[in-house]
Coordinates of C-alpha atoms in Angstrom, one line a residue:
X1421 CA 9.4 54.6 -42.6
X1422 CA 9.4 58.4 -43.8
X1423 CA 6.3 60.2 -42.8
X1424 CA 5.1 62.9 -45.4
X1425 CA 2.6 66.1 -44.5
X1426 CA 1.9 69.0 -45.7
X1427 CA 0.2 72.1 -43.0
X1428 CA -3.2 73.1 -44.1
X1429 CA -2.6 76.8 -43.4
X1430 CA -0.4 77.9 -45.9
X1431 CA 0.9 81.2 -44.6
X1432 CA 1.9 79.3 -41.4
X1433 CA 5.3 80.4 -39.7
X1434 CA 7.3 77.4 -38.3
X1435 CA 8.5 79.1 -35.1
X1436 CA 4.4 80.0 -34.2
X1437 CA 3.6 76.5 -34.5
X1438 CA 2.5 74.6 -31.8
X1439 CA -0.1 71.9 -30.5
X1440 CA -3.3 73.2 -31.6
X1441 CA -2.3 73.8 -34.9
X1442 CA -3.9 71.2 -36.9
X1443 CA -1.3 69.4 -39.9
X1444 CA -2.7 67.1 -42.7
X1445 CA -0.5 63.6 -42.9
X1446 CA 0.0 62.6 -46.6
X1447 CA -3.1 60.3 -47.2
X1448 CA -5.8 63.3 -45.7
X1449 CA -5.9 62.4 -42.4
X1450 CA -6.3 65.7 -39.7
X1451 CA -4.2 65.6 -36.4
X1452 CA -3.0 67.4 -34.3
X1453 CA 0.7 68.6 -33.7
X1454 CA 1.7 66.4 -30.2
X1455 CA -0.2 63.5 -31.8
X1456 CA 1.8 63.7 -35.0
X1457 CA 4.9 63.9 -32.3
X1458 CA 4.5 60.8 -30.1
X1459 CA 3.3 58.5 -33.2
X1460 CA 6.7 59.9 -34.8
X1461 CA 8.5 59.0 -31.8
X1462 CA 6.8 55.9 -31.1
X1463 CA 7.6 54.8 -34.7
X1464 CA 11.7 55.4 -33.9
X1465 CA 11.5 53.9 -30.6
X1466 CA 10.3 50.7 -32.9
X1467 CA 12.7 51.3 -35.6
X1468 CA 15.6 51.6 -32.9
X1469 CA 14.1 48.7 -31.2
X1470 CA 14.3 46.9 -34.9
X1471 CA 18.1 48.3 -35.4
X1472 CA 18.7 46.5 -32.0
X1473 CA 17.3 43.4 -33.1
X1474 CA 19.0 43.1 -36.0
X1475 CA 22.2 43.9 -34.4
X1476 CA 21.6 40.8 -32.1
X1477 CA 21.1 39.0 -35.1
X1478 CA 23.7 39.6 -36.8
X1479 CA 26.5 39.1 -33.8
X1480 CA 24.5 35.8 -33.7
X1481 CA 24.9 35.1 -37.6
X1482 CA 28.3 36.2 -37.0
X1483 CA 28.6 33.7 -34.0
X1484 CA 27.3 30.9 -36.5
X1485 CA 29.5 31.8 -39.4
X1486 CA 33.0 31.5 -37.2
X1487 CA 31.1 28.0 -35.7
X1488 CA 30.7 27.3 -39.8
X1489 CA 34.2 28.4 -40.2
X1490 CA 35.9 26.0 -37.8
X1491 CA 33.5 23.5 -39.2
X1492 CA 34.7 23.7 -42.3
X1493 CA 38.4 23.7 -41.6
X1494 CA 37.7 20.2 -39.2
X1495 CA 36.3 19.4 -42.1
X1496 CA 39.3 20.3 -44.3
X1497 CA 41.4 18.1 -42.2
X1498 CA 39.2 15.0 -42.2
X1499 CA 39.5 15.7 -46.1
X1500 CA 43.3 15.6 -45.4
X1501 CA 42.9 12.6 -43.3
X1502 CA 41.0 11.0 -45.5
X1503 CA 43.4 11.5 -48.6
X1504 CA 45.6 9.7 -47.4
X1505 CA 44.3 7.4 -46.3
X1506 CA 43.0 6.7 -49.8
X1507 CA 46.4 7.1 -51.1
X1508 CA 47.7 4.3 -48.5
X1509 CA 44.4 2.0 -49.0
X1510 CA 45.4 2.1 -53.4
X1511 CA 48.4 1.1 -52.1
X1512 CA 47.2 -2.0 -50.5
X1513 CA 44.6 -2.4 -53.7
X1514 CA 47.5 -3.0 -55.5
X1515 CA 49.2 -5.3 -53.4
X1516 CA 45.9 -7.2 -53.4
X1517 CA 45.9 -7.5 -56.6
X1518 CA 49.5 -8.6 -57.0
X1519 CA 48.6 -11.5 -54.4
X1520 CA 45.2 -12.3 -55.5
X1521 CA 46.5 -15.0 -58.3
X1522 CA 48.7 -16.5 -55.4
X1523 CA 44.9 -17.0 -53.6
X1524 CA 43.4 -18.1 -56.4
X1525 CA 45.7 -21.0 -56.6
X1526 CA 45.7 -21.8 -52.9
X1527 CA 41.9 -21.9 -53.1
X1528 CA 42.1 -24.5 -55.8
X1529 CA 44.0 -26.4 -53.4
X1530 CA 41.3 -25.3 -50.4
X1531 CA 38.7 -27.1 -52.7
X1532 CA 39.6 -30.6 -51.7
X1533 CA 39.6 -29.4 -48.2
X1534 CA 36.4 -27.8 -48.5
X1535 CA 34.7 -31.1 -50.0
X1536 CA 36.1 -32.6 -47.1
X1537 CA 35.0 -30.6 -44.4
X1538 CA 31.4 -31.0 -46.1
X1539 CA 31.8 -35.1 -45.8
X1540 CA 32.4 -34.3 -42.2
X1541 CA 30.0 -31.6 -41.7
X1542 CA 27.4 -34.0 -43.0
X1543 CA 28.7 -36.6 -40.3
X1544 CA 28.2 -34.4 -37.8
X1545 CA 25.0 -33.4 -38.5
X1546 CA 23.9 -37.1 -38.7
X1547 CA 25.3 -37.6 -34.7
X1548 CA 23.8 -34.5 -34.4
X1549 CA 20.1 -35.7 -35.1
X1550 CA 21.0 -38.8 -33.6
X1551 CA 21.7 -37.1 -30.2
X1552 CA 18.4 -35.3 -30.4
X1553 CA 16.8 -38.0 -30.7
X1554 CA 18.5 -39.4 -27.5
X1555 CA 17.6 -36.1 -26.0
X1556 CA 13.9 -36.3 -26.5
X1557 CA 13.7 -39.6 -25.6
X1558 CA 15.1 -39.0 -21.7
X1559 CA 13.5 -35.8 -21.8
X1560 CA 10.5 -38.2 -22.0
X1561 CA 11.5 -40.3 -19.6
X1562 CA 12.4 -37.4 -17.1
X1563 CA 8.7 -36.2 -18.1
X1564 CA 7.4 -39.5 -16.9
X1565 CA 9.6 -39.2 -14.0
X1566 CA 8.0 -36.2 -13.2
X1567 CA 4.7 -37.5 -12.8
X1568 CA 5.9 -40.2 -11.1
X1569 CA 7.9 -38.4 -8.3
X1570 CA 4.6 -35.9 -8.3
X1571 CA 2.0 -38.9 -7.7
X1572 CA 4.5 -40.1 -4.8
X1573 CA 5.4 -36.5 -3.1
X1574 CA 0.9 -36.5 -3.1
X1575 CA 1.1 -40.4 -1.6
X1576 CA 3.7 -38.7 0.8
X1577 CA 1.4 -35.7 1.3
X1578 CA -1.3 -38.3 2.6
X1579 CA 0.5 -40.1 4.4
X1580 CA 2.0 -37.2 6.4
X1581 CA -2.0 -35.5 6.9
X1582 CA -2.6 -39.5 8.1
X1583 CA 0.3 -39.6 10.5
X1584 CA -0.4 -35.4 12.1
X1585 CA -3.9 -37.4 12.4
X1586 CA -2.7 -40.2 14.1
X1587 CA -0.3 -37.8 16.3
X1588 CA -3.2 -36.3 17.1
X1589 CA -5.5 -39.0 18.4
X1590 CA -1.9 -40.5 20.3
X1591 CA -1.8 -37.1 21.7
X1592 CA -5.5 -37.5 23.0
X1593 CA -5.4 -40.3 23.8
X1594 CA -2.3 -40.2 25.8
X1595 CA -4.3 -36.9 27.1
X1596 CA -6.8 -39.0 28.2
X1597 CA -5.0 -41.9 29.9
X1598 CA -3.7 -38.6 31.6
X1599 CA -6.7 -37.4 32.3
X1600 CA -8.0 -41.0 33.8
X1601 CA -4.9 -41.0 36.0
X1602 CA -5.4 -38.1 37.3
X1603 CA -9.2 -38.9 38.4
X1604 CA -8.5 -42.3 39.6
X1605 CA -5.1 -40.7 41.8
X1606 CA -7.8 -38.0 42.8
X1607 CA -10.9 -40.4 43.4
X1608 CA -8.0 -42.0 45.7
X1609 CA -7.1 -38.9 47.1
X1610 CA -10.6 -38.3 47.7
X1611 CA -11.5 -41.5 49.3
X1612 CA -8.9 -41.0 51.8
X1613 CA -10.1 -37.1 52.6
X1614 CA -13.7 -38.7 53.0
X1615 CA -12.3 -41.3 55.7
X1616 CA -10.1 -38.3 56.9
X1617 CA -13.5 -35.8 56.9
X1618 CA -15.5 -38.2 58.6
X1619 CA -13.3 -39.5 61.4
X1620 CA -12.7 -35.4 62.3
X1621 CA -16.4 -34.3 61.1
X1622 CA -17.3 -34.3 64.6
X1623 CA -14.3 -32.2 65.6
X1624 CA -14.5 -29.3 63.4
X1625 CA -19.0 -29.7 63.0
X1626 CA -19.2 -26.8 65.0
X1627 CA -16.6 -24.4 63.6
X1628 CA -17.8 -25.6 60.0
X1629 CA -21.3 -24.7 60.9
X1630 CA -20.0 -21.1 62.3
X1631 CA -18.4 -19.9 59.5
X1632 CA -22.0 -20.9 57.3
X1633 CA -23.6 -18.9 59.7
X1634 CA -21.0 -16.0 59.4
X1635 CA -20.6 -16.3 55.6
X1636 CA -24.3 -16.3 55.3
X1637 CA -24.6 -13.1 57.1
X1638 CA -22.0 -11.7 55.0
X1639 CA -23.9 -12.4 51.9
X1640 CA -26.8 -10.9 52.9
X1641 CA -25.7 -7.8 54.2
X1642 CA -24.3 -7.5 50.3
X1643 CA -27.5 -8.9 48.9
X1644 CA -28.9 -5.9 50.6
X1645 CA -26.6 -3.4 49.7
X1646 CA -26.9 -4.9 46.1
X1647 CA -30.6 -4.4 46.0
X1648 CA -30.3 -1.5 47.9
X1649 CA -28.2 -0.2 45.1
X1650 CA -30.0 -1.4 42.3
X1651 CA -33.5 -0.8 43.0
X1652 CA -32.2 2.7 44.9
X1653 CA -30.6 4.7 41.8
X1654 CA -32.9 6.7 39.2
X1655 CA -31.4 5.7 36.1
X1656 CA -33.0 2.4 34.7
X1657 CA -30.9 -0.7 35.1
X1658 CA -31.5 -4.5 33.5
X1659 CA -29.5 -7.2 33.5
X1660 CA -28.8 -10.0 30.9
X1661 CA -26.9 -12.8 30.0
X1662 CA -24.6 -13.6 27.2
X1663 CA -27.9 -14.3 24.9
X1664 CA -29.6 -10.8 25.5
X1665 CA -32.1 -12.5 27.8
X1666 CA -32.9 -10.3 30.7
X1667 CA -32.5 -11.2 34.1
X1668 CA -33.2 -8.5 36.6
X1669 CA -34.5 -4.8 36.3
X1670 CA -34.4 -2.0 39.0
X1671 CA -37.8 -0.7 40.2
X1672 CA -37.6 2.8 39.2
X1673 CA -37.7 0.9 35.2
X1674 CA -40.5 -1.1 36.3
X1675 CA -42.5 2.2 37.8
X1676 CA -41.4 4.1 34.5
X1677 CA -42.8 1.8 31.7
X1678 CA -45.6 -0.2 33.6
X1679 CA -43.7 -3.1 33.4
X1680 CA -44.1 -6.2 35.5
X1681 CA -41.4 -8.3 36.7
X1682 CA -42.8 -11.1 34.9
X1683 CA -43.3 -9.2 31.7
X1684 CA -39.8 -8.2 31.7
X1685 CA -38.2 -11.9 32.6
X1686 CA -39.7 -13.1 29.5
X1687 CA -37.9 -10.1 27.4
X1688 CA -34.8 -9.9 25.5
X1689 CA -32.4 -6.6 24.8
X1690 CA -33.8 -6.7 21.1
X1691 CA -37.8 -5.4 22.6
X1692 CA -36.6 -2.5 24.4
X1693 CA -36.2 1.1 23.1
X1694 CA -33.2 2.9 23.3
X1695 CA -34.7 4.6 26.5
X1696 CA -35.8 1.9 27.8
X1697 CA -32.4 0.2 28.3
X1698 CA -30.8 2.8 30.7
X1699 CA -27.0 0.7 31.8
X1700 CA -25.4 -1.7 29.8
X1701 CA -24.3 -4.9 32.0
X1702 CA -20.7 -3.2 32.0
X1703 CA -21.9 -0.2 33.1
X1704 CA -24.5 -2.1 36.4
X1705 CA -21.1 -4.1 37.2
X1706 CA -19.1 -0.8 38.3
X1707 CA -22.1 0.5 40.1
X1708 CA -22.8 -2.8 42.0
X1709 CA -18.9 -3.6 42.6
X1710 CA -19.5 -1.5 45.7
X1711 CA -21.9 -3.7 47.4
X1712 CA -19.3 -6.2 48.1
X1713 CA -17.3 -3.3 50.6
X1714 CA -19.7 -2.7 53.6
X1715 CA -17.6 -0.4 54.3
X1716 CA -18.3 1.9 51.8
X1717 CA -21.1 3.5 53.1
X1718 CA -21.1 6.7 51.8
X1719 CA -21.1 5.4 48.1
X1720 CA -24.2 3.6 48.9
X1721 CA -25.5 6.8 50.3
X1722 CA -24.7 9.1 47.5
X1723 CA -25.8 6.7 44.9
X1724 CA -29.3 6.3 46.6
X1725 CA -29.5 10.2 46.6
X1726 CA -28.8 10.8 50.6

């Protein structure tokens, strides 16, 4: 785009010119000289930017019109193609015409055949419905068939439940017979231990009554080293059964909460606080495993604060 301006001096020599010289752009506009300059040569950068453009542009019209152009000559010889084949297809026109009276007489002669094929076509459609009427009939019957193979596979179905049942009870009672067996051939085996025990009770009485004596000291040295244990530790212990009934508390859980030993036997795990329940009857069982070993003295000690 061509940029007109006029300078506003008009005595102004061209080589004195320079930047803070003002110039008036056509349209009355005041600049100054290096503003007027980098607009101008902003302005060609675009327009060279533009001629760049257009160059690409054309190369790629150019591109398109040789694509066009080979186009257009495929397309000239499918044209050719395509010629003669329409030259060879009038050809064969002709020849169809020449042979169509020779058709036109053999179809008067097809006629009777056609009328006869109809008769039969007719024919076979008759056996036709006759078939399908065959058909839905034993697809009926299969239908019923069905059912009837269904009501018996459920008969079946009971039958089997009634023999696993009948299995079953064979297989108790034939545990049972077992079972009796086995107590009668002990009873007998019994009997004959009785008449065995009592004919040597004399003989071993003495030894028998020595081992009571030394397993009863055994068991309470442990019951003391149990309650030793239990009633000796500072944390508060309980223990209960399967039903969260308690059966036993250490002392220091009695002296804590002011509870009797009654009071607590008549508790269950539900009434106590979270404080209140100190070990679980997992946690008692480790602690207590200890009081079967006499021998293990100095976990006794050291439990009971020694």
């Amino acid at each position: 785009m061509p940029l007109n301006f006029q300078v506003n001096k008009q005595n102004l020599i061209l080589s004195k010119l320079n930047y803070n010289d003002e110039i008036l752009i056509y349209g009355g506009t005041m600049v100054d000289v290096k503003e007027l300059f980098q607009s101008t040569q902003k302005l060609l950068q675009q327009e060279v930017e533009k001629v760049n453009l257009y160059k690409l542009q054309v190369e790629e019209k150019d591109n398109e019109l040789k694509r066009k152009n080979s186009e257009i000559v495929g397309l000239n010889n499918e044209i050719s193609y395509s010629k003669n084949i329409l030259n060879s297809m009038s050809d064969t026109i002709l020849m169809l015409k020449m042979s169509t009276e020779n058709w036109r007489k053999e179809l008067k002669n097809k006629q009777e055949d056609y009328l006869t094929l109809e008769r039969n076509f007719e024919l076979l459609n008759t056996h036709k419905r006759i078939q399908e009427t065959k058909i839905q009939e034993k697809e009926k019957k299969l239908s019923e068939l069905d059912k009837l193979i269904k009501q018996r596979e459920k008969i079946i179905q009971n039958q089997s439940t009634d023999i696993q049942m009948k299995e079953a009870l064979l297989k108790i009672k034939n545990r049972n017979l077992i079972i009796s067996l086995t107590i009668g051939a002990l009873a007998i085996l019994t009997g004959i231990f009785l008449l065995w025990s009592i004919k040597t009770k004399q003989k071993y009485n003495k030894l028998l009554e020595q081992k009571v004596e030394d397993r009863t000291r055994e068991l309470q040295r442990s019951e003391r080293n149990y309650r030793e244990i239990f009633n000796g530790v500072s944390e508060y212990i309980f223990i209960h059964d399967d039903q969260g009934k308690i059966i036993d508390v250490n002392d220091p859980m009695l002296e804590a909460f002011g509870y009797s030993k009654e009071e607590i036997l008549l508790m269950d795990i539900g009434k106590l606080s979270d404080e209140e329940k100190g070990y679980t009857n997992e946690k008692a069982a480790e602690m207590f495993e200890i009081a079967k070993k006499p021998d293990n003295m100095f976990l006794i000690g050291k439990l009971n604060g020694k």
